mmCIF file of C-alpha atoms and ligand atoms in Angstrom:
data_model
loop_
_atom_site.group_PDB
_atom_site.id
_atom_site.type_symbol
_atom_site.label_atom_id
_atom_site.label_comp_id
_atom_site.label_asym_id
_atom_site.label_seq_id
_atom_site.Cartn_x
_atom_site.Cartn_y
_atom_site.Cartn_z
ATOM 1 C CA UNK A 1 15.965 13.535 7.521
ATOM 2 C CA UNK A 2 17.443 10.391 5.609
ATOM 3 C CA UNK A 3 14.864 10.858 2.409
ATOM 4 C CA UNK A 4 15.023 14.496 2.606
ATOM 5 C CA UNK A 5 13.981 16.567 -0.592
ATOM 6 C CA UNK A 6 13.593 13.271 -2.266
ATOM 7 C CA UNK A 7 9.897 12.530 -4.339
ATOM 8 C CA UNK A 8 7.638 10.076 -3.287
ATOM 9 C CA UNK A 9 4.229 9.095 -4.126
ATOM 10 C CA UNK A 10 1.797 7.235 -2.521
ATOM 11 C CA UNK A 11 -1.530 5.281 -3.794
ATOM 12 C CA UNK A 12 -4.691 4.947 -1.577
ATOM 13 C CA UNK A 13 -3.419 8.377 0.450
ATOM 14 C CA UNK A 14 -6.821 9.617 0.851
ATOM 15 C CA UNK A 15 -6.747 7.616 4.222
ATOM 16 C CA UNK A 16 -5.732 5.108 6.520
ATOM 17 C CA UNK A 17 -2.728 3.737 6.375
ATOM 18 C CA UNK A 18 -1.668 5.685 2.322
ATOM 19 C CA UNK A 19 -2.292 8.855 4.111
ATOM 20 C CA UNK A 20 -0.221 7.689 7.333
ATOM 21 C CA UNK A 21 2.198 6.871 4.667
ATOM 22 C CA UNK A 22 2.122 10.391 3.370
ATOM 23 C CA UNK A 23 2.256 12.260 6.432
ATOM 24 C CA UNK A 24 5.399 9.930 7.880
ATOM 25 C CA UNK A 25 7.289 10.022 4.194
ATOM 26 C CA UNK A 26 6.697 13.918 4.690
ATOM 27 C CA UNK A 27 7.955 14.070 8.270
ATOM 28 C CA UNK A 28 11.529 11.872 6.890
ATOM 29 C CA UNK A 29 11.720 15.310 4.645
ATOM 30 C CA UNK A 30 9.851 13.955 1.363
ATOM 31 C CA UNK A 31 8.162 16.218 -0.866
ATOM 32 C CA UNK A 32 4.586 13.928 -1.981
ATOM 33 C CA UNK A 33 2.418 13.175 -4.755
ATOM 34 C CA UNK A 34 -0.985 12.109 -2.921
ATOM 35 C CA UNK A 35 -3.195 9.871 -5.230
ATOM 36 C CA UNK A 36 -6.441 7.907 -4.825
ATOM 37 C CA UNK A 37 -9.880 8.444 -6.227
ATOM 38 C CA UNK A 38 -11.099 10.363 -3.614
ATOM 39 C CA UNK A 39 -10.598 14.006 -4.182
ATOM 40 C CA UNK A 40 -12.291 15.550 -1.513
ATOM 41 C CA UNK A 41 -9.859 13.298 0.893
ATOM 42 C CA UNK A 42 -6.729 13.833 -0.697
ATOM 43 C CA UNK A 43 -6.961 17.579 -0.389
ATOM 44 C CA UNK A 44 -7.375 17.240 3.023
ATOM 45 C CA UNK A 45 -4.534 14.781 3.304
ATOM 46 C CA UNK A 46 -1.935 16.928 1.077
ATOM 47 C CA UNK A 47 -3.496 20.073 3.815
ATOM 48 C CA UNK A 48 -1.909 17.794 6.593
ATOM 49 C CA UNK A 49 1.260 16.694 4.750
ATOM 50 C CA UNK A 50 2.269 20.647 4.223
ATOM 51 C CA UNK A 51 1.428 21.422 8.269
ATOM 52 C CA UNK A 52 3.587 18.314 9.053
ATOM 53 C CA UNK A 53 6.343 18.869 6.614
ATOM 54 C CA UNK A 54 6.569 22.475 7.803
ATOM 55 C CA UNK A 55 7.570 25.235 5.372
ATOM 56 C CA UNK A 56 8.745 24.458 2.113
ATOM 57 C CA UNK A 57 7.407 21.328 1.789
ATOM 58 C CA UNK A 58 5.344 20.035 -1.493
ATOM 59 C CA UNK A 59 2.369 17.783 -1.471
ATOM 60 C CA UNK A 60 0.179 17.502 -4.543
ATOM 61 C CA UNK A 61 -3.012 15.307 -5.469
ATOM 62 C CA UNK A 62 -3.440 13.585 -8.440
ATOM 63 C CA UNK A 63 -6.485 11.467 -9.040
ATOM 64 C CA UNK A 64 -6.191 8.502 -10.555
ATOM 65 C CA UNK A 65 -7.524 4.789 -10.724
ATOM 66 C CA UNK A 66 -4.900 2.268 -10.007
ATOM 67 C CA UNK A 67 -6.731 -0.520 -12.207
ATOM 68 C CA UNK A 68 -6.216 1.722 -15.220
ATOM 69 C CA UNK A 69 -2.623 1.438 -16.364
ATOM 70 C CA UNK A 70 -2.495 4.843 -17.897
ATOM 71 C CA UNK A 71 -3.610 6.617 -14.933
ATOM 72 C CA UNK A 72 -1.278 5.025 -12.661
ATOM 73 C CA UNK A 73 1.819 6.202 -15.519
ATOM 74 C CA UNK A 74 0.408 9.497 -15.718
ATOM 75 C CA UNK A 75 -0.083 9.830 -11.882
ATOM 76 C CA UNK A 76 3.670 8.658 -12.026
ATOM 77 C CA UNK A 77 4.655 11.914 -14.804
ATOM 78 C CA UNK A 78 3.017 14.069 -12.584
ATOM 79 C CA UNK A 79 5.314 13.648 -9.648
ATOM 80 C CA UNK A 80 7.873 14.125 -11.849
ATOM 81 C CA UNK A 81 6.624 17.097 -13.379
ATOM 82 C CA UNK A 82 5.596 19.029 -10.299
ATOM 83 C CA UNK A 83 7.946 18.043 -8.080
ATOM 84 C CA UNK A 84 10.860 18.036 -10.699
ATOM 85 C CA UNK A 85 12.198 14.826 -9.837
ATOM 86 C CA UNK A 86 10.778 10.758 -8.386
ATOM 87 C CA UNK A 87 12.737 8.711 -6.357
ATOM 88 C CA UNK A 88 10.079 6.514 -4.032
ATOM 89 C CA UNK A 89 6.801 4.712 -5.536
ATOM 90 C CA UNK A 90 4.652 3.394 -2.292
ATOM 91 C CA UNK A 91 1.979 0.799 -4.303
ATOM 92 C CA UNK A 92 -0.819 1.364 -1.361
ATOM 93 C CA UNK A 93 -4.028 0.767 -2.685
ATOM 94 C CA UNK A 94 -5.718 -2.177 -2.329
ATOM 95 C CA UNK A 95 -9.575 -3.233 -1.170
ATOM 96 C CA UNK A 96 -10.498 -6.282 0.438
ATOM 97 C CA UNK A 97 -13.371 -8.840 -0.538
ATOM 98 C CA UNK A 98 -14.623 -11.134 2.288
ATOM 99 C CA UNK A 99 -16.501 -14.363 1.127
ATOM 100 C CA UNK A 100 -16.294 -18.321 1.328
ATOM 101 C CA UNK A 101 -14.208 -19.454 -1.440
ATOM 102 C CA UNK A 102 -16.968 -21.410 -2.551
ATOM 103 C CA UNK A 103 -19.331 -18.325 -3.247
ATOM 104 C CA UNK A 104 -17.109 -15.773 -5.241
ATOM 105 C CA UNK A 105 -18.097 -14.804 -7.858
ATOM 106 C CA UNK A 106 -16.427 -13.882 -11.341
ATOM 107 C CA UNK A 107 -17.079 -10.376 -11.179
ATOM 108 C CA UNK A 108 -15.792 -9.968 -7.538
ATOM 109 C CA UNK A 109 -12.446 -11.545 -8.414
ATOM 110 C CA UNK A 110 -12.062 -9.397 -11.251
ATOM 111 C CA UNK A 111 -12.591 -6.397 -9.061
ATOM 112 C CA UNK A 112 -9.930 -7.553 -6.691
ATOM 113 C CA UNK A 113 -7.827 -8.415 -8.789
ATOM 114 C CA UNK A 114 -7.947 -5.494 -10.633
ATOM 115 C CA UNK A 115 -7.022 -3.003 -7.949
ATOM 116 C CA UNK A 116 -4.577 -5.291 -5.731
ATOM 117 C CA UNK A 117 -2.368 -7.271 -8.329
ATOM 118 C CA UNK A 118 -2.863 -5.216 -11.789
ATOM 119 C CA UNK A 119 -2.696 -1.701 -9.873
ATOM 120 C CA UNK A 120 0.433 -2.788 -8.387
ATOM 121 C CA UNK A 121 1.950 -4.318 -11.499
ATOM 122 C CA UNK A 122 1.144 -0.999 -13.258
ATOM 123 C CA UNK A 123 2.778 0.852 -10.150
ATOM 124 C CA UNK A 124 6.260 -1.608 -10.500
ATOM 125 C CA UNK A 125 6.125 -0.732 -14.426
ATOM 126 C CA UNK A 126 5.310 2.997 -14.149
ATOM 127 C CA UNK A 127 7.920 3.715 -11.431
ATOM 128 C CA UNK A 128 10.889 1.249 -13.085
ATOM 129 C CA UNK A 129 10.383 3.203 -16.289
ATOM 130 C CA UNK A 130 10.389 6.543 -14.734
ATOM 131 C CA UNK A 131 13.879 5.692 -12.403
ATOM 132 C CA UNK A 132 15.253 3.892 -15.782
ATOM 133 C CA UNK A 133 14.152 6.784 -18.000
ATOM 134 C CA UNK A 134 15.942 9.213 -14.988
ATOM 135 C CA UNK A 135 19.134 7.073 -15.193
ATOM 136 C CA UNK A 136 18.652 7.013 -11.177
ATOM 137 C CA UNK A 137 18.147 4.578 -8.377
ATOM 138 C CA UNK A 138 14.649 4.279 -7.290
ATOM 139 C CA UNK A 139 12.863 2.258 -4.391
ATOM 140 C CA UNK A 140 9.293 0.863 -4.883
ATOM 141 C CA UNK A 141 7.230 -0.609 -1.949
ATOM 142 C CA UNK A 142 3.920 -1.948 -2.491
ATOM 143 C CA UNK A 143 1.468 -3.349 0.328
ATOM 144 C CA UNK A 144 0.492 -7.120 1.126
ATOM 145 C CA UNK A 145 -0.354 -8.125 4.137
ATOM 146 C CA UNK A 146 -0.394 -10.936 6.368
ATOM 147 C CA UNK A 147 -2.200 -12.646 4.275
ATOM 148 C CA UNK A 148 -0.183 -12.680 1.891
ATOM 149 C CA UNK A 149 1.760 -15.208 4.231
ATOM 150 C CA UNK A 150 -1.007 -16.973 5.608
ATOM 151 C CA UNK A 151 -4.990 -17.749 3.957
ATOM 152 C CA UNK A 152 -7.571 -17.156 6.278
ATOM 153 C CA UNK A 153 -11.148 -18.301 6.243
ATOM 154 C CA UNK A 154 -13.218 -16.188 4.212
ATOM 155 C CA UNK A 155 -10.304 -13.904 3.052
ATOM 156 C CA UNK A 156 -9.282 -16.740 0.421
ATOM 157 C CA UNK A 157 -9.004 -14.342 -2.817
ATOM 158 C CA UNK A 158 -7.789 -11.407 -0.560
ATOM 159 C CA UNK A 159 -5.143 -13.447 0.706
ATOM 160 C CA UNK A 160 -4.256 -14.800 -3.167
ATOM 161 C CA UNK A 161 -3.764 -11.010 -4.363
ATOM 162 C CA UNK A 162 -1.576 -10.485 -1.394
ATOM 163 C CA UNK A 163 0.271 -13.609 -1.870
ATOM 164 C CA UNK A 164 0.879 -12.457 -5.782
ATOM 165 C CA UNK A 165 2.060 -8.747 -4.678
ATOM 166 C CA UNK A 166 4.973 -11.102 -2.993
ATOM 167 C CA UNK A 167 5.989 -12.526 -5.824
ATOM 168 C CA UNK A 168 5.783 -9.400 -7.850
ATOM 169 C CA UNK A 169 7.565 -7.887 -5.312
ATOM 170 C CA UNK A 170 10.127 -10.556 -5.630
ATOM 171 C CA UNK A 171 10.311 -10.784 -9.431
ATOM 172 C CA UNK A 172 10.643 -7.693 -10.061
ATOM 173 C CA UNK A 173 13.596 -7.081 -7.662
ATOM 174 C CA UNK A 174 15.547 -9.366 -9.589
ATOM 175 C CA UNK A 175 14.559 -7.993 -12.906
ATOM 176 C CA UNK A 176 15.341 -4.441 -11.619
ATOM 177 C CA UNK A 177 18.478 -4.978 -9.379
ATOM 178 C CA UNK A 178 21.174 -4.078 -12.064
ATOM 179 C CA UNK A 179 19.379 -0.866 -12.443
ATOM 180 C CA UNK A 180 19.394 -0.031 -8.685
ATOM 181 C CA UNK A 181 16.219 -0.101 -7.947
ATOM 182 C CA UNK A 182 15.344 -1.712 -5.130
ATOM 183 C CA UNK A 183 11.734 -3.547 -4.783
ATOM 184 C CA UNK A 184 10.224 -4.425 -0.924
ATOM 185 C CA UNK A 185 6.523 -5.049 0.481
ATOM 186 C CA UNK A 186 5.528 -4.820 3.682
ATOM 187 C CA UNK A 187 2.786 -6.921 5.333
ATOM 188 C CA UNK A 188 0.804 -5.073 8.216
ATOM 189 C CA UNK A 189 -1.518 -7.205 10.590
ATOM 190 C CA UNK A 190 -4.882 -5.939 12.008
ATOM 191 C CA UNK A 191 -4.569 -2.048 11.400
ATOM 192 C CA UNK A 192 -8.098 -0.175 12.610
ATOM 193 C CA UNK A 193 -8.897 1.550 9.212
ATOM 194 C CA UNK A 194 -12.268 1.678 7.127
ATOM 195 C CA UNK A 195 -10.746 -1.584 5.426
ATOM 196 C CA UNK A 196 -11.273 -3.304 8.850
ATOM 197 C CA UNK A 197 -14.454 -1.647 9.284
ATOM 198 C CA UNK A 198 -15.480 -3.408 6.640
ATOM 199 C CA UNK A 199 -14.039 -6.918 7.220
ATOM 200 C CA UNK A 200 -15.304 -7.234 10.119
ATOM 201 C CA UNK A 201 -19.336 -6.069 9.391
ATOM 202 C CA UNK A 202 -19.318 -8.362 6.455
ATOM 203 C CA UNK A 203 -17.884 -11.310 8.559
ATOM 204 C CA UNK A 204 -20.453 -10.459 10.932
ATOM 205 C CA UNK A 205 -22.946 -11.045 8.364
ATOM 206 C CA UNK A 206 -21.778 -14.728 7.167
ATOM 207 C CA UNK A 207 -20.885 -16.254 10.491
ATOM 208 C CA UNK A 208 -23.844 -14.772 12.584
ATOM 209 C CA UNK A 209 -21.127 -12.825 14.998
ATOM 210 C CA UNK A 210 -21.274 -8.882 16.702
ATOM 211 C CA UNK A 211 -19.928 -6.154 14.863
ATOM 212 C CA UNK A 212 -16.636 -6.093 16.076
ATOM 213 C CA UNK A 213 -16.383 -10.001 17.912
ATOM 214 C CA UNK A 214 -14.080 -11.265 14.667
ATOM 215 C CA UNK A 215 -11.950 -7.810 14.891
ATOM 216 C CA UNK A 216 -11.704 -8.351 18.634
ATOM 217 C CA UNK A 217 -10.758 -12.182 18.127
ATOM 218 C CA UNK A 218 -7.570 -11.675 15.525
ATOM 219 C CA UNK A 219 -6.700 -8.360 17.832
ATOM 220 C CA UNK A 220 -6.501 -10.946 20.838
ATOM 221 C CA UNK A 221 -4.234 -13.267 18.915
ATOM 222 C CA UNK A 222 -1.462 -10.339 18.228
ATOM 223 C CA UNK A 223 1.268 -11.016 20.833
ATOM 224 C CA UNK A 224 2.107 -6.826 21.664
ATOM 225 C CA UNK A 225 -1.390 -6.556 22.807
ATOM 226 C CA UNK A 226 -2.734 -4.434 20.993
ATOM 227 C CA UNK A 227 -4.262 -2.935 17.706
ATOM 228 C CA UNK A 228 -1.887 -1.988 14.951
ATOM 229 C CA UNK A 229 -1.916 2.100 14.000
ATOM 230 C CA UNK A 230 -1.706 3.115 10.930
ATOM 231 C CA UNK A 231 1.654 4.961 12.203
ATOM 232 C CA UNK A 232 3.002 1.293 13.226
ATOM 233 C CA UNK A 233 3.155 0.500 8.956
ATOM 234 C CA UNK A 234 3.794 4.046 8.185
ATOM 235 C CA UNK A 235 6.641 3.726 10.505
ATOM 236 C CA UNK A 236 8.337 0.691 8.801
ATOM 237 C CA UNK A 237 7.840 2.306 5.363
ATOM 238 C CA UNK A 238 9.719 4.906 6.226
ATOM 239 C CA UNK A 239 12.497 2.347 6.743
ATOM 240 C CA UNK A 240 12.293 0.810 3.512
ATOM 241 C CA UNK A 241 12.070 4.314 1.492
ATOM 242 C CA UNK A 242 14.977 5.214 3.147
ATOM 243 C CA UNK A 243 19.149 4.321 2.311
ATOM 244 C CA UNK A 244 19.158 2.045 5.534
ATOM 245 C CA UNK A 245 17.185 -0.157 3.565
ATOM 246 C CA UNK A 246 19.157 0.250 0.594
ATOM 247 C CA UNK A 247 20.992 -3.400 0.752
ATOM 248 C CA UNK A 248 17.354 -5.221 0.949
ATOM 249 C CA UNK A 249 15.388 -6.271 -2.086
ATOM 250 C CA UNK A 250 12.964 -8.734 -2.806
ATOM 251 C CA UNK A 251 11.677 -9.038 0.620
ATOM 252 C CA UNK A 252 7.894 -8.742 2.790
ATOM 253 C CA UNK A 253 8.019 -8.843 5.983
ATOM 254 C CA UNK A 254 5.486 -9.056 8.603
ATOM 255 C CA UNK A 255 5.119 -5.638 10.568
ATOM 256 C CA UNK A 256 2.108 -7.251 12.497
ATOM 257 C CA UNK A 257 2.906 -6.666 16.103
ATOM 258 C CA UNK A 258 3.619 -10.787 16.605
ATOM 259 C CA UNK A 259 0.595 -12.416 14.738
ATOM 260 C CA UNK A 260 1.948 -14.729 11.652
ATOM 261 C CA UNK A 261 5.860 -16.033 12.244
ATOM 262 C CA UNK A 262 7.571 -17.082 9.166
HETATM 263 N N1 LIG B 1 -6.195 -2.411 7.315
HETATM 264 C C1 LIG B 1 -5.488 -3.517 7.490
HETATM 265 O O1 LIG B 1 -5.604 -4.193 8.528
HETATM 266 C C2 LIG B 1 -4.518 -4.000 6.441
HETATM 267 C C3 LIG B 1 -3.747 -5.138 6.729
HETATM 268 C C4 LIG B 1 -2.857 -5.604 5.782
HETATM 269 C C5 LIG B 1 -2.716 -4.947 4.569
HETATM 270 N N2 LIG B 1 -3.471 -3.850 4.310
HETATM 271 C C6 LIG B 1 -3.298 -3.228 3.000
HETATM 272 O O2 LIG B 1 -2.882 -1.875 3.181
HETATM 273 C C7 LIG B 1 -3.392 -1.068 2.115
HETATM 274 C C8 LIG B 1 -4.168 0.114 2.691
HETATM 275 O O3 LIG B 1 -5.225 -0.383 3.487
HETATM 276 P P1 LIG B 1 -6.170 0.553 4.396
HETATM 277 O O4 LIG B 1 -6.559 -0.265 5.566
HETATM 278 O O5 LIG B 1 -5.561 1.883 4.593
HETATM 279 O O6 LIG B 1 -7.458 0.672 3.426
HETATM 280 P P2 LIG B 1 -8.565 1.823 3.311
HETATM 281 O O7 LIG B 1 -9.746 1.151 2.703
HETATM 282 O O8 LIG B 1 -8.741 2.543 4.594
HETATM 283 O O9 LIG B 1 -7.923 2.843 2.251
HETATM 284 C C9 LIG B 1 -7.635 2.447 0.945
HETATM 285 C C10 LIG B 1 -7.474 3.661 0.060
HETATM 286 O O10 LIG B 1 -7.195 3.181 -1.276
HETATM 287 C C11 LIG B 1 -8.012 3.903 -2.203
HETATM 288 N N3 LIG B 1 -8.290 3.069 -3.378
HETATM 289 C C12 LIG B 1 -9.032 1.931 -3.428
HETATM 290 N N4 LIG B 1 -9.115 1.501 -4.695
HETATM 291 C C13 LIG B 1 -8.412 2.371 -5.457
HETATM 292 C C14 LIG B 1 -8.143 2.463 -6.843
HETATM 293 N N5 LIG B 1 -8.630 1.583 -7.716
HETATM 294 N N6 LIG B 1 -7.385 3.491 -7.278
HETATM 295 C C15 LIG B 1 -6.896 4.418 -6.415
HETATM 296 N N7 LIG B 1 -7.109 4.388 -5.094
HETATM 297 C C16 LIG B 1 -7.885 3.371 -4.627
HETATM 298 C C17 LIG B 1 -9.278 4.239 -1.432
HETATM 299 O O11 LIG B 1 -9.970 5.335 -2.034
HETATM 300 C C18 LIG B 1 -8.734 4.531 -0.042
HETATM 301 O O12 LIG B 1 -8.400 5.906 0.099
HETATM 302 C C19 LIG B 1 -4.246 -1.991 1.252
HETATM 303 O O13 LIG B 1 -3.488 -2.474 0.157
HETATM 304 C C20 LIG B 1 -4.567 -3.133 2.187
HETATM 305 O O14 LIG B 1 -4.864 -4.332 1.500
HETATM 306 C C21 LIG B 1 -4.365 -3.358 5.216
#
């Protein structure tokens, strides 16, 4: 119960791995601010978070789009305000885009890089404010990925906004560090959500493969075997919410089940 009765809020929590988030954040004793775009979904999630959290604990929704700055601050005031205090910002949401780099387009790079680098920019700037404002520590994780290590075919401008939460991630820990707030990412692998879903149907479509050969092929290159869980990230963000992670800042690592080595 390390994190116990602290605040934390979580983007993308209307599923996969956000709402894992949620639920595990919840189990460590965290009261939750759920928030995505999805409303019907976050409900539901914030229904789970107060089963698993057992009595007493809080989990609210707040909808909000993470490409819009002021949503993301007010999203941040409202775990404040209903929770009555904010110590953990998870920056979760992200989309993918899967195309040769020689076909994208303007408009799908501006999507991308809307949600993935500017939502989590406007997470780093919301949450520092808030902790600063508070006079308190704070701890702010935000999600790359693998490929934000490594470019893979096809995932080229995925793999650039993943590259560029790193060196947020990195930045800001150094611009943030006298304040005590601590700034980490953390880089899952192949994790079965809708986002994989996804990947995998539209690689299907450029390279001519089955629905589910290309997931099958990077699942078979992962040296534990198998698939990663949503639970398997959730698991290692619970680490860095919590004060065992409290002397590490500025850092990404893979939690990938033996797939990239750096
Ligand atoms: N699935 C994987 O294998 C994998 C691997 C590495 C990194 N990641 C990263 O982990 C994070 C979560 O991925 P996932 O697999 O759970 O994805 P997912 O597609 O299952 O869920 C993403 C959630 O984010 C929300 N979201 C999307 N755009 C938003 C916006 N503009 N504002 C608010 N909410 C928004 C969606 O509504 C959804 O609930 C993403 O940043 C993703 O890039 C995923």
């Amino acid at each position: 119960m390390s994190i116990n009765g602290k605040v934390a809020l979580v983007t993308g929590a209307g599923q996969g791995i956000g709402r894992a988030i949620a639920l595990r954040l919840s189990a460590d004793g965290a009261n939750i601010a759920i928030v995505d775009m999805k409303e019907d979904k976050m409900k539901a999630v914030a229904d789970e978070v107060r089963k698993v959290g057992g009595a007493g604990r809080k989990a609210t929704t707040f909808k909000a789009d993470v490409t819009k700055r002021d949503d993301v601050f007010a999203a941040v005031d409202h775990a404040e305000k209903e929770h009555g205090g904010f110590d953990i910002m998870v920056n979760n949401a992200g989309i993918a885009s899967i195309q040769p780099i020689s076909e994208v387009t303007s408009e799908e790079l501006d999507k991308i890089l809307k949600v993935n680098v500017a939502g989590v920019l406007w997470g780093i700037q919301a949450a520092a404010k808030k902790f600063k404002d508070r006079k308190q520590k704070g701890k702010i994780i935000s999600a790359s990925s693998i490929a934000g290590h490594e470019g893979f075919p096809l995932l080229g401008v995925y793999s650039a906004t993943k590259f560029a939460v790193r060196a947020l991630t990195q930045a800001a820990a150094k611009e943030f560090a006298s304040a005590g707030i601590t700034v980490n990412a953390y880089c899952p692998g192949v994790v079965g959500t809708d986002m994989w879903v996804e990947i995998d149907r539209r690689m299907a479509e450029i390279t001519g493969a089955k629905i589910g050969e290309n997931y099958d092929k990077f699942v078979g290159g992962i040296a534990l075997g198998r698939a990663q869980t949503p639970e398997d990230v959730a698991a290692f963000v619970s680490y860095l919410a919590g004060p065992d992670s409290d002397y590490m800042t500025g850092q990404a690592p893979m939690i990938d089940g033996g797939l990239v080595y750096r």
